[in-house]
mmCIF file of N, CA, C and O in Angstrom:
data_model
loop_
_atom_site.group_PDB
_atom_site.id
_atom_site.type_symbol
_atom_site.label_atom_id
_atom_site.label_comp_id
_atom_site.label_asym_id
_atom_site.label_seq_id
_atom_site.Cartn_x
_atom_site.Cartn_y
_atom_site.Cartn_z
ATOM 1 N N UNK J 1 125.742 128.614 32.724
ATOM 2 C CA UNK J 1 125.776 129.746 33.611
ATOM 3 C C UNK J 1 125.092 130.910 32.909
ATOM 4 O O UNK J 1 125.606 131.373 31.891
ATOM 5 N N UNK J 2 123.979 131.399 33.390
ATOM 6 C CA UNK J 2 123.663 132.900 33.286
ATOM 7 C C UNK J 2 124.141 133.871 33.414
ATOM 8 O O UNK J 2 125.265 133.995 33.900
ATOM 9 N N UNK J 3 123.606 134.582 33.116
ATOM 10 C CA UNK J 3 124.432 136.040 33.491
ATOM 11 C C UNK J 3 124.336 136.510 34.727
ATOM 12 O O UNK J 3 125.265 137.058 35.321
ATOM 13 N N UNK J 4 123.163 136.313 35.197
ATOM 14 C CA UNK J 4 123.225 136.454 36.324
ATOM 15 C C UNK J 4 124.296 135.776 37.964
ATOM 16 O O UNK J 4 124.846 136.240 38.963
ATOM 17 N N UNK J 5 124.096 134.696 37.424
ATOM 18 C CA UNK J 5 125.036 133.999 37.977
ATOM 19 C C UNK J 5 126.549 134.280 37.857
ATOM 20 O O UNK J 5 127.323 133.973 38.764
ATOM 21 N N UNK J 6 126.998 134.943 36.580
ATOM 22 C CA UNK J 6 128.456 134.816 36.252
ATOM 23 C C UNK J 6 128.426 136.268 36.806
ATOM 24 O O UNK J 6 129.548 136.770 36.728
ATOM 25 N N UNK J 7 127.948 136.696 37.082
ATOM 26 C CA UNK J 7 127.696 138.295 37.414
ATOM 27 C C UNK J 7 127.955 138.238 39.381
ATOM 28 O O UNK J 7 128.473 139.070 40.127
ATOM 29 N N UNK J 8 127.440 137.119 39.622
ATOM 30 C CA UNK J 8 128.008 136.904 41.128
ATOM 31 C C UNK J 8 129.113 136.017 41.819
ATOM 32 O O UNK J 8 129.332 135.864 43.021
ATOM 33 N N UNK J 9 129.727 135.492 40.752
ATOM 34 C CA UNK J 9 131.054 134.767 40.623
ATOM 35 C C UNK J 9 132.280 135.379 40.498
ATOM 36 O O UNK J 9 133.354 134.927 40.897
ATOM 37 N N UNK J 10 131.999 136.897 39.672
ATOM 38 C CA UNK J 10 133.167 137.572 39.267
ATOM 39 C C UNK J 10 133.674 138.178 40.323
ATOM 40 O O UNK J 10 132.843 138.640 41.105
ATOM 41 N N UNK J 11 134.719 138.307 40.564
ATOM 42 C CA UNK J 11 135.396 139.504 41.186
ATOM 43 C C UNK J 11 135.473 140.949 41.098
ATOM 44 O O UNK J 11 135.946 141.691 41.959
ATOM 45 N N UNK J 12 134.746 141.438 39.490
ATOM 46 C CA UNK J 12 134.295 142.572 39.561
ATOM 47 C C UNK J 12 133.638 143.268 40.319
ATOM 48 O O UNK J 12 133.755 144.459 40.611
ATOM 49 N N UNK J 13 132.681 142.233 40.758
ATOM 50 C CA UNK J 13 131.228 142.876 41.662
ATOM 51 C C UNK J 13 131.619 142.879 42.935
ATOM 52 O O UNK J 13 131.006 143.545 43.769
ATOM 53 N N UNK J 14 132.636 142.174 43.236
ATOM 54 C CA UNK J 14 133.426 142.232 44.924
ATOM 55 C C UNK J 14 134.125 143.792 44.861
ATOM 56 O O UNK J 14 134.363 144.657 44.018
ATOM 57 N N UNK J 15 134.304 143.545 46.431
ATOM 58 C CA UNK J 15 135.106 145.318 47.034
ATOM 59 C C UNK J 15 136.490 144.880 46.355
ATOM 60 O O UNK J 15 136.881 143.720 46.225
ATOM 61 N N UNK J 16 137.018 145.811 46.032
ATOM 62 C CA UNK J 16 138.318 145.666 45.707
ATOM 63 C C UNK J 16 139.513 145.139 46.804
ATOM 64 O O UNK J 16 139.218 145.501 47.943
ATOM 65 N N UNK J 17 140.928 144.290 46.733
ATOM 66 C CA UNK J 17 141.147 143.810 47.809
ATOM 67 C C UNK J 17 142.075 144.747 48.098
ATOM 68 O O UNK J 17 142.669 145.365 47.214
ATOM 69 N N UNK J 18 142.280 144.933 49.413
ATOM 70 C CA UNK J 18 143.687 146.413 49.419
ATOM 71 C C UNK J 18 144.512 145.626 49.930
ATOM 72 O O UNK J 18 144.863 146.115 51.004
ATOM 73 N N UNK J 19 145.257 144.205 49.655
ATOM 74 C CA UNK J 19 146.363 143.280 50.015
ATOM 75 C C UNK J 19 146.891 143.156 48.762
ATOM 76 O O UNK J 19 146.106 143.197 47.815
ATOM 77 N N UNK J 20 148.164 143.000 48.541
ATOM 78 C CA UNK J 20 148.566 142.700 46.837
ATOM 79 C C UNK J 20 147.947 141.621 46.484
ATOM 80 O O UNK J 20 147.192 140.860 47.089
ATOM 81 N N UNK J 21 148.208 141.637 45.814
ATOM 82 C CA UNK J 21 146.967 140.774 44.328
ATOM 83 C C UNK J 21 147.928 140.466 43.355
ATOM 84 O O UNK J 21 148.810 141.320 43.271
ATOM 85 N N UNK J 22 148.049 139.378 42.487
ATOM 86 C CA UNK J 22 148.537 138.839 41.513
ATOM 87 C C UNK J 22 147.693 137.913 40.863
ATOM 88 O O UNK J 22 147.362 136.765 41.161
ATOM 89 N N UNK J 23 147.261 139.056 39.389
ATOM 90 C CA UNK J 23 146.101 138.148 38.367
ATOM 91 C C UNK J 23 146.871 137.514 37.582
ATOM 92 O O UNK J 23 147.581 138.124 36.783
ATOM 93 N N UNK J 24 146.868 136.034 37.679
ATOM 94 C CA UNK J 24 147.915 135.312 36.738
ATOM 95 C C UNK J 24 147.208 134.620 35.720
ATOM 96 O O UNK J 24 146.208 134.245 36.333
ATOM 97 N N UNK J 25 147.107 134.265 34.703
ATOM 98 C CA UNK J 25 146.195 133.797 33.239
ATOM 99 C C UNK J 25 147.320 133.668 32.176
ATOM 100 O O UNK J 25 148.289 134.389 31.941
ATOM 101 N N UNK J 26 146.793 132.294 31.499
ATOM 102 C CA UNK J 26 147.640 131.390 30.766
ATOM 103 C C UNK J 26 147.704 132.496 29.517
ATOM 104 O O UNK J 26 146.557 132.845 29.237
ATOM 105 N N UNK J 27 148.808 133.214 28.602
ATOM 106 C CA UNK J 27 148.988 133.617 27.741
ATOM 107 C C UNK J 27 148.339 133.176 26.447
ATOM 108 O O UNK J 27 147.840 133.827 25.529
ATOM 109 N N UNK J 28 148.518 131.686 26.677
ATOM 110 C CA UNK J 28 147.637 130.890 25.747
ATOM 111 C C UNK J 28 146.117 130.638 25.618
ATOM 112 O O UNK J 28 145.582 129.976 24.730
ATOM 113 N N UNK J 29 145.455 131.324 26.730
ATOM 114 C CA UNK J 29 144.003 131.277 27.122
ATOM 115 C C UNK J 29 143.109 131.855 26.101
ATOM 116 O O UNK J 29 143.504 132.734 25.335
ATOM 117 N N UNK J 30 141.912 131.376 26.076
ATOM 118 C CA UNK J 30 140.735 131.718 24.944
ATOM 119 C C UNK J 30 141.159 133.649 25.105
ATOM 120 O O UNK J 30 141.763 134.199 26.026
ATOM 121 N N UNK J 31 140.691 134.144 24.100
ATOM 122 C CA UNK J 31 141.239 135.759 23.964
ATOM 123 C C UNK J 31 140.246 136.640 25.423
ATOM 124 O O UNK J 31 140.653 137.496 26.209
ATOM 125 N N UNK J 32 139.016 136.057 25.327
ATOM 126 C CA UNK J 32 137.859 136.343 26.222
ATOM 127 C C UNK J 32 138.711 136.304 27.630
ATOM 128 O O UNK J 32 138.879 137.317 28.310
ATOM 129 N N UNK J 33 139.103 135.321 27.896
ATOM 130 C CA UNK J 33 139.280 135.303 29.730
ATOM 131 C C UNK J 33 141.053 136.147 29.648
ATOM 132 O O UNK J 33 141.399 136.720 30.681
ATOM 133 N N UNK J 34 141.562 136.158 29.027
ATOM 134 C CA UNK J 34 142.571 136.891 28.791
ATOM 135 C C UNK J 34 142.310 138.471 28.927
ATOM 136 O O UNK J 34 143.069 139.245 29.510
ATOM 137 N N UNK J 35 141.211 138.787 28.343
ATOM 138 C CA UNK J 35 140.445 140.497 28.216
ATOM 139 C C UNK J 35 140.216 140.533 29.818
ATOM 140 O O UNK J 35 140.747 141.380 30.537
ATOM 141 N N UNK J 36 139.356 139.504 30.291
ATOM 142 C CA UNK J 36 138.503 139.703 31.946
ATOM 143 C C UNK J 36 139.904 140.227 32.637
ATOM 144 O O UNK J 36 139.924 141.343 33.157
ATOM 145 N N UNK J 37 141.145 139.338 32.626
ATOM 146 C CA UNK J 37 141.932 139.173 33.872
ATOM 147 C C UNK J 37 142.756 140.472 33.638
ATOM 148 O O UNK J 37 142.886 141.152 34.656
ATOM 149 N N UNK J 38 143.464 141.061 32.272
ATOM 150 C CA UNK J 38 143.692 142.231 32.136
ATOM 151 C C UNK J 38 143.046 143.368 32.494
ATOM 152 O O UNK J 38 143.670 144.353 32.889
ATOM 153 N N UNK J 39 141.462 143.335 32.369
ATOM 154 C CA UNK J 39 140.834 144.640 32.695
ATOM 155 C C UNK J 39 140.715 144.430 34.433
ATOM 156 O O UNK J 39 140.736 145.299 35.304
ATOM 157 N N UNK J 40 140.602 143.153 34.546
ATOM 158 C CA UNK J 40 140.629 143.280 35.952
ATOM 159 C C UNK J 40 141.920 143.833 36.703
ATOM 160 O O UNK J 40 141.852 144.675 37.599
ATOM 161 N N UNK J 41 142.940 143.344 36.304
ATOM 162 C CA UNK J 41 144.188 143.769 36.783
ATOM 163 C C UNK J 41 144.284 145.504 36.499
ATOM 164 O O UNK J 41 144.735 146.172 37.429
ATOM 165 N N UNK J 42 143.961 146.058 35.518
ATOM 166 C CA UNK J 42 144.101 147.537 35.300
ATOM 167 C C UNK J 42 143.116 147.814 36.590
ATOM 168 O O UNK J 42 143.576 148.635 37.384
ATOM 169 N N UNK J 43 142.104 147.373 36.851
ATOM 170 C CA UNK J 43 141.047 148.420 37.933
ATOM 171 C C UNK J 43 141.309 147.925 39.185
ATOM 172 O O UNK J 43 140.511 148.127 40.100
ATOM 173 N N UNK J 44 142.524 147.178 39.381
ATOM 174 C CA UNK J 44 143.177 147.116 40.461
ATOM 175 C C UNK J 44 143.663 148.628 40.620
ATOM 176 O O UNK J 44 143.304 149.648 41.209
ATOM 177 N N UNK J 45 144.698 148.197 39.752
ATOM 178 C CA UNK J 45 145.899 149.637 39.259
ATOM 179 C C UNK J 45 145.075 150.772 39.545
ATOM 180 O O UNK J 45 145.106 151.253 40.678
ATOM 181 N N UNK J 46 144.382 151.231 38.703
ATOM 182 C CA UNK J 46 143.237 152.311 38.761
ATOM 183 C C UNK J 46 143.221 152.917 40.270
ATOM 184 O O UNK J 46 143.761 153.924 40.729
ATOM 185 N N UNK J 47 142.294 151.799 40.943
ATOM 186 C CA UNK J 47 142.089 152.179 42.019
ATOM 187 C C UNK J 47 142.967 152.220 43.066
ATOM 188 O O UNK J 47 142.533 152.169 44.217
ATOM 189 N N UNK J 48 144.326 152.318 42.801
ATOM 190 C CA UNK J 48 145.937 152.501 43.749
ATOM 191 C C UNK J 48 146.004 151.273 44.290
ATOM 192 O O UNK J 48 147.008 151.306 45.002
ATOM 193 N N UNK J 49 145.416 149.999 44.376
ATOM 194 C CA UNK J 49 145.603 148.843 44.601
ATOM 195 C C UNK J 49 146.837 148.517 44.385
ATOM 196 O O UNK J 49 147.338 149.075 43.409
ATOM 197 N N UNK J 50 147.771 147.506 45.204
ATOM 198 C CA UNK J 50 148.883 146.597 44.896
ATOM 199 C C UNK J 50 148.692 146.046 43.990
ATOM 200 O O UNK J 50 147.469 146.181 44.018
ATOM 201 N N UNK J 51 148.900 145.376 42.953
ATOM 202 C CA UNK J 51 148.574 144.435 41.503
ATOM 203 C C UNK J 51 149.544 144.597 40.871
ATOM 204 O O UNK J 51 150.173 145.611 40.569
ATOM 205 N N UNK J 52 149.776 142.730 40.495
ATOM 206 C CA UNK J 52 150.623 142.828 39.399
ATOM 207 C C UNK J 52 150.224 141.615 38.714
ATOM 208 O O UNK J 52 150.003 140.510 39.210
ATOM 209 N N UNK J 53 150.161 141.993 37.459
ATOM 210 C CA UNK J 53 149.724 141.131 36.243
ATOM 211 C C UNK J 53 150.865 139.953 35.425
ATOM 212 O O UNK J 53 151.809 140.309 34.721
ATOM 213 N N UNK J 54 150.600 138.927 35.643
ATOM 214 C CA UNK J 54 151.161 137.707 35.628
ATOM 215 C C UNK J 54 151.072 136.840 33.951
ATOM 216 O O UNK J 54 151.187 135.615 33.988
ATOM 217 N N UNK J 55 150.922 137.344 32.915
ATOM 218 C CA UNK J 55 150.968 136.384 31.728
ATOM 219 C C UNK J 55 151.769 135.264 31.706
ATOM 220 O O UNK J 55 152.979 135.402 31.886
ATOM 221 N N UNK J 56 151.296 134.192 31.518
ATOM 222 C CA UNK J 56 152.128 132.813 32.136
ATOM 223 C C UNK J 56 152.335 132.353 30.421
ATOM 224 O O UNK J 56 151.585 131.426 30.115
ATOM 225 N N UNK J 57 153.076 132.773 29.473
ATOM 226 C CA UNK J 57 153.801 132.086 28.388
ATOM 227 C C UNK J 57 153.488 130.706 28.215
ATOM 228 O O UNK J 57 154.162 129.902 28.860
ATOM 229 N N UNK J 58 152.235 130.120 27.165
ATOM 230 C CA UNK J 58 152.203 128.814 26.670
ATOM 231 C C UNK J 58 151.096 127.843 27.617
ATOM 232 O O UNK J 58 150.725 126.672 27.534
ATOM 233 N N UNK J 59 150.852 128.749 28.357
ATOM 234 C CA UNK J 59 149.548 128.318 29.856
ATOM 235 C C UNK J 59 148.221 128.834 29.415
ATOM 236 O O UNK J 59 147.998 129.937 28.914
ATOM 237 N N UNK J 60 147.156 127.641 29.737
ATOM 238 C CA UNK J 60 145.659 127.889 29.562
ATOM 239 C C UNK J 60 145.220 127.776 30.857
ATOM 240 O O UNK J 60 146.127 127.847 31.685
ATOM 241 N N UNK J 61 143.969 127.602 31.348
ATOM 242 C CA UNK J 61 143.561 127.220 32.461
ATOM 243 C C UNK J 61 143.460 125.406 32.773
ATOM 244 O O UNK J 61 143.180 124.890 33.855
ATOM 245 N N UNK J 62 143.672 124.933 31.918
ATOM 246 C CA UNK J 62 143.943 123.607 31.901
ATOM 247 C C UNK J 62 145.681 123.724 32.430
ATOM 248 O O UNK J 62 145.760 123.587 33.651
ATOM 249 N N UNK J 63 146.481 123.855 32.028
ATOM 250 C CA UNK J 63 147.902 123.942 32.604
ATOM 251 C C UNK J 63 148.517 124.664 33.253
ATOM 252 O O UNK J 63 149.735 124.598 33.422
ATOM 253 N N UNK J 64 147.840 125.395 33.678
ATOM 254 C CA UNK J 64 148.383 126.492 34.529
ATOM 255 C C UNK J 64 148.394 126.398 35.787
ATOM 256 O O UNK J 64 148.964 127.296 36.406
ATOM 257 N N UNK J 65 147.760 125.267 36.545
ATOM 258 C CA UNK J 65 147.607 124.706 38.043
ATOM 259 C C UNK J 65 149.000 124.577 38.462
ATOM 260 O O UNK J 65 149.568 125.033 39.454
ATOM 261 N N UNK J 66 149.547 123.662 37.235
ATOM 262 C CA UNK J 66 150.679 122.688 37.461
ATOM 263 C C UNK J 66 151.985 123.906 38.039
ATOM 264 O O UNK J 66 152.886 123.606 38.822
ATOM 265 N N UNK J 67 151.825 124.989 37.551
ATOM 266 C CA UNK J 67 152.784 126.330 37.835
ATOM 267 C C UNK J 67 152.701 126.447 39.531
ATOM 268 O O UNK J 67 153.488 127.205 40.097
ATOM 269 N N UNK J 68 151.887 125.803 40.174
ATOM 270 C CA UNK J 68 152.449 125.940 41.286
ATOM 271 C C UNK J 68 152.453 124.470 42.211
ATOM 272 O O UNK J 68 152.730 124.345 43.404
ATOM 273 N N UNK J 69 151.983 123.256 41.072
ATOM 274 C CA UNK J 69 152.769 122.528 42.057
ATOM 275 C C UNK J 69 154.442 122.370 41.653
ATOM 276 O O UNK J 69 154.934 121.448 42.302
ATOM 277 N N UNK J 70 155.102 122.820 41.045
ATOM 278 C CA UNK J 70 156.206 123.185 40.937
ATOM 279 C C UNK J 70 157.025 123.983 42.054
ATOM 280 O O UNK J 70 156.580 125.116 42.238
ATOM 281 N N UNK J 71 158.116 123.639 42.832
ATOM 282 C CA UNK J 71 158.420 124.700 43.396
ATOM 283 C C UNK J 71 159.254 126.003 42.264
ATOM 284 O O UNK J 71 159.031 127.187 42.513
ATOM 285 N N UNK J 72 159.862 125.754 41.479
ATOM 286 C CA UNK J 72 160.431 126.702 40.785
ATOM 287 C C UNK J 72 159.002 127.540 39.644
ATOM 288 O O UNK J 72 158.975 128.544 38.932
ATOM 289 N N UNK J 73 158.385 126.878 39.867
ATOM 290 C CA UNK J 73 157.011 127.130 38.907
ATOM 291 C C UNK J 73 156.427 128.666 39.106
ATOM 292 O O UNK J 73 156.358 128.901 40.312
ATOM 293 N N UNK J 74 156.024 129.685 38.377
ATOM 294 C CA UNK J 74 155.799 131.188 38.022
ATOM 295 C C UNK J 74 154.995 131.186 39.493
ATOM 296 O O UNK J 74 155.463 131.795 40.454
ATOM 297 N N UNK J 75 153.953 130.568 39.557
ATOM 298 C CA UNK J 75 153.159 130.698 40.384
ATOM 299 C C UNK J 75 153.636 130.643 41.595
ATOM 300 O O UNK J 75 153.622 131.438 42.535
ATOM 301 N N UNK J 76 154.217 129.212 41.390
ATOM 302 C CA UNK J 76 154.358 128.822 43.081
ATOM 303 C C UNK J 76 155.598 129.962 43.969
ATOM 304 O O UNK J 76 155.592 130.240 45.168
ATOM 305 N N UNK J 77 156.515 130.415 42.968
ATOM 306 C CA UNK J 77 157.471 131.807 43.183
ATOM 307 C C UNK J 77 156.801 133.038 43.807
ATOM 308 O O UNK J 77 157.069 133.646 44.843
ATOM 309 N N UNK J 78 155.584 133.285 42.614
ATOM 310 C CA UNK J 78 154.901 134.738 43.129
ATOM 311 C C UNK J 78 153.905 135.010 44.396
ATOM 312 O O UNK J 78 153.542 136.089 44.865
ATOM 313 N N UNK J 79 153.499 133.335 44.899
ATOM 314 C CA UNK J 79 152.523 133.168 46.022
ATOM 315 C C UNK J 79 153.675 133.093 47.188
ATOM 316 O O UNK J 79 153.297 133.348 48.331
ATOM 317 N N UNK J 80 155.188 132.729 46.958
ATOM 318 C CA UNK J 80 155.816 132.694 48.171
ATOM 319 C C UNK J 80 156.444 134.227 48.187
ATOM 320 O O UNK J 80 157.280 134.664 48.979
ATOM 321 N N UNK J 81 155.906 134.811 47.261
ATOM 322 C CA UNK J 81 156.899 136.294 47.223
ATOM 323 C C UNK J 81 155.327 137.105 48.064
ATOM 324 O O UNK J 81 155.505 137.559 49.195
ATOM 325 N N UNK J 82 154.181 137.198 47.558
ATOM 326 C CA UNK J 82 153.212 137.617 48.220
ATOM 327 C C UNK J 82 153.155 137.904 49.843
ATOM 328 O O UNK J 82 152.968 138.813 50.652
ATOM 329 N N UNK J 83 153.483 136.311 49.745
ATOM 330 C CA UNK J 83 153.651 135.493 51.446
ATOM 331 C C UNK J 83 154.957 136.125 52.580
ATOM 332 O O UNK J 83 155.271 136.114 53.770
ATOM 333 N N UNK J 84 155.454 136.703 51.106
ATOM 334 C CA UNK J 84 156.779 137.328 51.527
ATOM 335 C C UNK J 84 157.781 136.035 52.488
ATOM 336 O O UNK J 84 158.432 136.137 53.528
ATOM 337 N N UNK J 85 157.603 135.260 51.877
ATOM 338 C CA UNK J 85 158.801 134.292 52.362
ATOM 339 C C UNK J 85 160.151 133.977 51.368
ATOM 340 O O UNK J 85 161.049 133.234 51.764
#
């Protein structure tokens, strides 16, 4: 991937979403994508956006799926709380 390309993948370059948002990223993740999802989550905040930032304890992007096929799982909790169910 180029830069260019990763430059139109990100969510940075999108409008900001004005629905709550929950950036969730494995605690355990390379330090790099850990930096993206934090700064992303602050320029939620920033911009009075709903956001709330999700560190998933011992989770990479390799294991961190599994959090919501779980029903008790971090994820699968915060997408039915979103959903408001």
């Amino acid at each position: 991937m180029d830069l260019v390309e990763a430059c139109a993948n990100s969510p940075t370059g999108l409008a900001l979403p004005t629905i709550p948002v929950a950036v969730a990223y494995g605690a355990a993740e390379l330090p790099e994508l850990v930096r993206q999802s934090r700064e992303y989550a602050a320029a939620l905040k920033k911009a009075g956006r709903p956001a709330r930032e999700l560190a998933l304890p011992g989770e990479d992007h390799f294991t961190i799926l599994e959090q919501l096929a779980q029903p008790s799982g971090t994820l699968a909790l915060e997408v039915a709380r979103l959903a408001d169910v």
